[in-house]
Coordinates of C-alpha atoms in Angstrom, one line a residue:
Q1 CA 206.5 3.4 75.7
A2 CA 208.2 3.2 79.2
A3 CA 211.9 3.1 79.9
F4 CA 213.6 -0.4 79.6
V5 CA 215.1 -1.4 82.8
H6 CA 217.9 -4.1 81.6
P7 CA 217.0 -7.5 83.3
G8 CA 220.4 -9.4 82.9
C9 CA 220.4 -13.1 82.5
L10 CA 221.4 -15.2 85.4
S11 CA 222.4 -12.0 87.4
T12 CA 221.3 -8.3 88.0
Q13 CA 223.6 -5.6 88.2
D14 CA 222.5 -5.5 92.2
D15 CA 223.5 -9.3 92.1
L16 CA 226.9 -8.7 90.6
D17 CA 227.5 -5.5 92.9
R18 CA 226.8 -7.6 96.1
M19 CA 229.2 -10.5 95.0
A20 CA 231.9 -7.9 94.4
V21 CA 231.6 -6.4 97.7
K22 CA 231.1 -9.7 99.5
V23 CA 234.4 -11.3 97.9
A24 CA 236.1 -8.0 98.7
A25 CA 235.5 -8.5 102.3
A26 CA 236.0 -12.3 102.3
E27 CA 232.6 -13.0 103.6
Q28 CA 231.0 -16.3 103.2
P29 CA 229.6 -18.2 101.5
W30 CA 230.3 -15.6 98.8
K31 CA 234.3 -16.1 99.2
G32 CA 234.0 -19.7 99.1
S33 CA 232.0 -20.1 95.9
W34 CA 234.5 -17.2 94.5
D35 CA 237.6 -19.3 95.4
I36 CA 235.9 -22.4 93.5
L37 CA 235.4 -20.0 90.3
V38 CA 239.2 -19.1 91.0
G39 CA 240.5 -22.7 91.3
N40 CA 238.8 -24.2 88.3
S41 CA 241.4 -26.4 86.6
W42 CA 239.5 -26.2 83.3
F43 CA 239.5 -22.7 83.1
Y44 CA 242.8 -22.3 80.4
Y45 CA 242.7 -18.7 80.8
N46 CA 246.4 -18.7 79.0
Q47 CA 245.1 -20.4 76.1
G48 CA 243.7 -18.6 72.9
P49 CA 239.9 -18.9 71.6
E50 CA 239.2 -22.1 69.7
A51 CA 236.9 -20.9 67.1
V52 CA 235.9 -23.0 64.3
A53 CA 234.0 -22.2 61.1
T54 CA 231.7 -25.3 61.2
V55 CA 230.6 -26.8 64.9
C56 CA 230.2 -30.3 64.1
V57 CA 228.1 -32.7 66.3
D58 CA 228.4 -36.6 66.6
S59 CA 229.3 -36.4 63.0
G60 CA 229.5 -34.5 59.8
T61 CA 232.3 -33.1 57.6
C62 CA 234.5 -32.1 60.6
G63 CA 233.8 -35.2 62.7
S64 CA 232.7 -34.0 66.1
N65 CA 234.6 -30.5 67.2
Y66 CA 231.7 -29.2 69.4
M67 CA 233.6 -29.3 72.6
T68 CA 235.7 -26.3 71.1
L69 CA 232.5 -24.3 71.3
A70 CA 231.5 -25.6 74.7
R71 CA 235.0 -24.9 76.3
D72 CA 235.0 -21.3 75.0
A73 CA 231.4 -20.5 76.1
H74 CA 232.3 -21.7 79.4
R75 CA 235.6 -19.8 79.6
A76 CA 233.9 -16.5 78.2
Y77 CA 231.1 -16.8 80.9
Q78 CA 233.7 -17.5 83.6
C79 CA 236.1 -14.8 82.8
A80 CA 233.1 -12.2 82.9
L81 CA 232.4 -13.2 86.0
R82 CA 235.7 -12.9 87.3
W83 CA 236.0 -9.3 85.7
Q84 CA 232.3 -8.4 87.7
G85 CA 233.9 -9.9 91.0
S86 CA 237.3 -8.7 90.9
G87 CA 237.4 -5.3 88.4
N88 CA 240.5 -7.1 86.8
T89 CA 240.2 -6.1 83.2
A90 CA 242.4 -8.7 82.0
Y91 CA 239.6 -11.2 82.4
A92 CA 237.3 -8.9 80.5
D93 CA 239.7 -8.5 77.5
K94 CA 239.8 -12.6 77.5
A95 CA 235.9 -12.9 77.6
V96 CA 235.8 -10.3 74.5
Q97 CA 238.6 -11.9 72.6
I98 CA 236.6 -15.4 73.0
M99 CA 233.6 -13.8 72.0
N100 CA 235.0 -11.8 69.2
A101 CA 236.7 -14.8 67.7
W102 CA 233.4 -16.9 67.5
A103 CA 231.5 -14.2 66.0
S104 CA 234.2 -13.5 63.2
T105 CA 234.8 -17.2 62.4
H106 CA 231.9 -19.4 63.1
T107 CA 229.4 -19.5 60.2
A108 CA 227.8 -23.0 60.2
W109 CA 226.9 -26.4 62.0
D110 CA 227.0 -30.0 61.0
G111 CA 226.2 -33.2 62.3
N112 CA 222.9 -34.8 63.7
T113 CA 220.0 -33.8 65.6
N114 CA 222.1 -33.3 68.7
V115 CA 222.9 -29.7 66.9
S116 CA 219.7 -28.6 68.5
L117 CA 220.8 -29.5 72.0
R118 CA 224.4 -28.0 71.8
S119 CA 222.8 -24.8 70.1
G120 CA 220.6 -24.4 73.3
L121 CA 223.1 -25.3 75.9
Y122 CA 225.8 -23.0 74.5
G123 CA 224.0 -20.4 72.9
Y124 CA 222.6 -20.0 76.7
Q125 CA 226.1 -19.6 78.4
F126 CA 227.2 -17.7 75.4
A127 CA 224.5 -15.1 75.8
C128 CA 225.0 -14.7 79.3
A129 CA 228.3 -14.1 79.0
G130 CA 227.7 -11.5 76.8
E131 CA 225.2 -9.9 78.8
L132 CA 227.6 -10.0 81.7
M133 CA 230.3 -7.9 79.2
R134 CA 227.6 -5.3 78.1
D135 CA 228.9 -2.6 79.9
Y136 CA 232.7 -2.8 79.4
S137 CA 234.3 0.1 77.8
G138 CA 236.9 -2.4 76.2
W139 CA 234.3 -4.0 74.0
N140 CA 233.7 -1.6 71.1
S141 CA 230.0 -1.2 69.8
T142 CA 230.9 -2.7 66.3
D143 CA 231.9 -5.9 68.0
V144 CA 229.2 -5.9 70.3
A145 CA 226.7 -5.7 67.7
A146 CA 228.5 -8.4 65.8
F147 CA 228.3 -10.7 68.5
Q148 CA 224.6 -10.1 69.1
Q149 CA 224.0 -10.9 65.1
Y150 CA 226.2 -14.1 65.7
M151 CA 224.0 -15.0 68.3
I152 CA 220.7 -14.5 66.3
D153 CA 222.0 -16.0 63.0
Q154 CA 224.2 -19.2 64.7
F155 CA 221.9 -19.7 67.9
A156 CA 218.4 -18.3 67.7
A157 CA 217.8 -19.3 64.3
I158 CA 218.3 -23.1 65.5
N159 CA 216.5 -22.6 68.8
Q160 CA 213.3 -21.6 67.1
S161 CA 213.5 -23.9 64.4
F162 CA 213.7 -27.0 67.3
L163 CA 210.8 -25.4 69.2
Y164 CA 208.7 -25.0 66.3
Y165 CA 209.6 -28.3 64.5
K166 CA 211.1 -30.9 66.7
H167 CA 212.6 -32.5 63.7
G168 CA 209.3 -33.7 62.7
T169 CA 209.1 -36.3 65.7
V170 CA 206.2 -36.1 68.1
E171 CA 206.0 -34.0 71.1
E172 CA 207.1 -36.4 73.6
H173 CA 210.0 -37.5 71.3
Y174 CA 212.9 -35.2 73.3
W175 CA 213.5 -34.9 76.8
S176 CA 212.9 -31.6 78.6
N177 CA 216.4 -30.6 78.4
W178 CA 216.3 -30.3 75.0
T179 CA 213.4 -27.9 75.3
L180 CA 214.5 -26.2 78.2
S181 CA 217.8 -25.3 77.0
N182 CA 216.6 -23.9 74.0
V183 CA 213.8 -21.7 75.3
A184 CA 216.3 -20.4 77.8
S185 CA 219.1 -19.6 74.9
L186 CA 216.2 -17.7 73.0
M187 CA 215.3 -15.9 76.3
A188 CA 219.0 -14.8 77.1
I189 CA 219.4 -13.8 73.5
G190 CA 216.8 -11.7 73.7
V191 CA 218.2 -10.0 76.8
L192 CA 221.6 -9.7 75.1
C193 CA 219.6 -8.1 71.9
D194 CA 217.5 -5.6 74.0
D195 CA 214.6 -7.6 72.2
Q196 CA 211.6 -6.7 74.2
Y197 CA 209.1 -8.7 72.3

């Protein structure tokens, strides 16, 4: 079997290295985009993870708390990008803290069929965040493995079920964002978990 060259999710390592060089040199448009990332008022760097055991979507036993997952997946990805662009390990540590918290806390979903959409959207973003952190020495291998398994159990399983069964509806029932987000999530989880098949 040929040597495996890791593809990355949204960004290859060459992309990330180029970003860091361009940002450090204050070259445009890279620096302008970096400034938007750094100036994001929704970033909440000083806030701890919002992990919950059951993510509820639009209904269910816990009302509708899925925005805690949305915010943390977003924050983990932004922290991972900021680490890649600046080398500042405080952001790497925050991304790891968020991902570890969810992997050790989130065990179930509840709610209506919108669970399938949310698992696609946030599964993709979380897997991309994990991929950006793959080589960080501060993320120990046991925690990496736990996060990979979490992504398989709590996201990939739902992604696959939706793509196969579409909740028993006709193929045309769901808009393309449902299918595409679940495909993207499965692909990103495959990258994160080194699944070549």
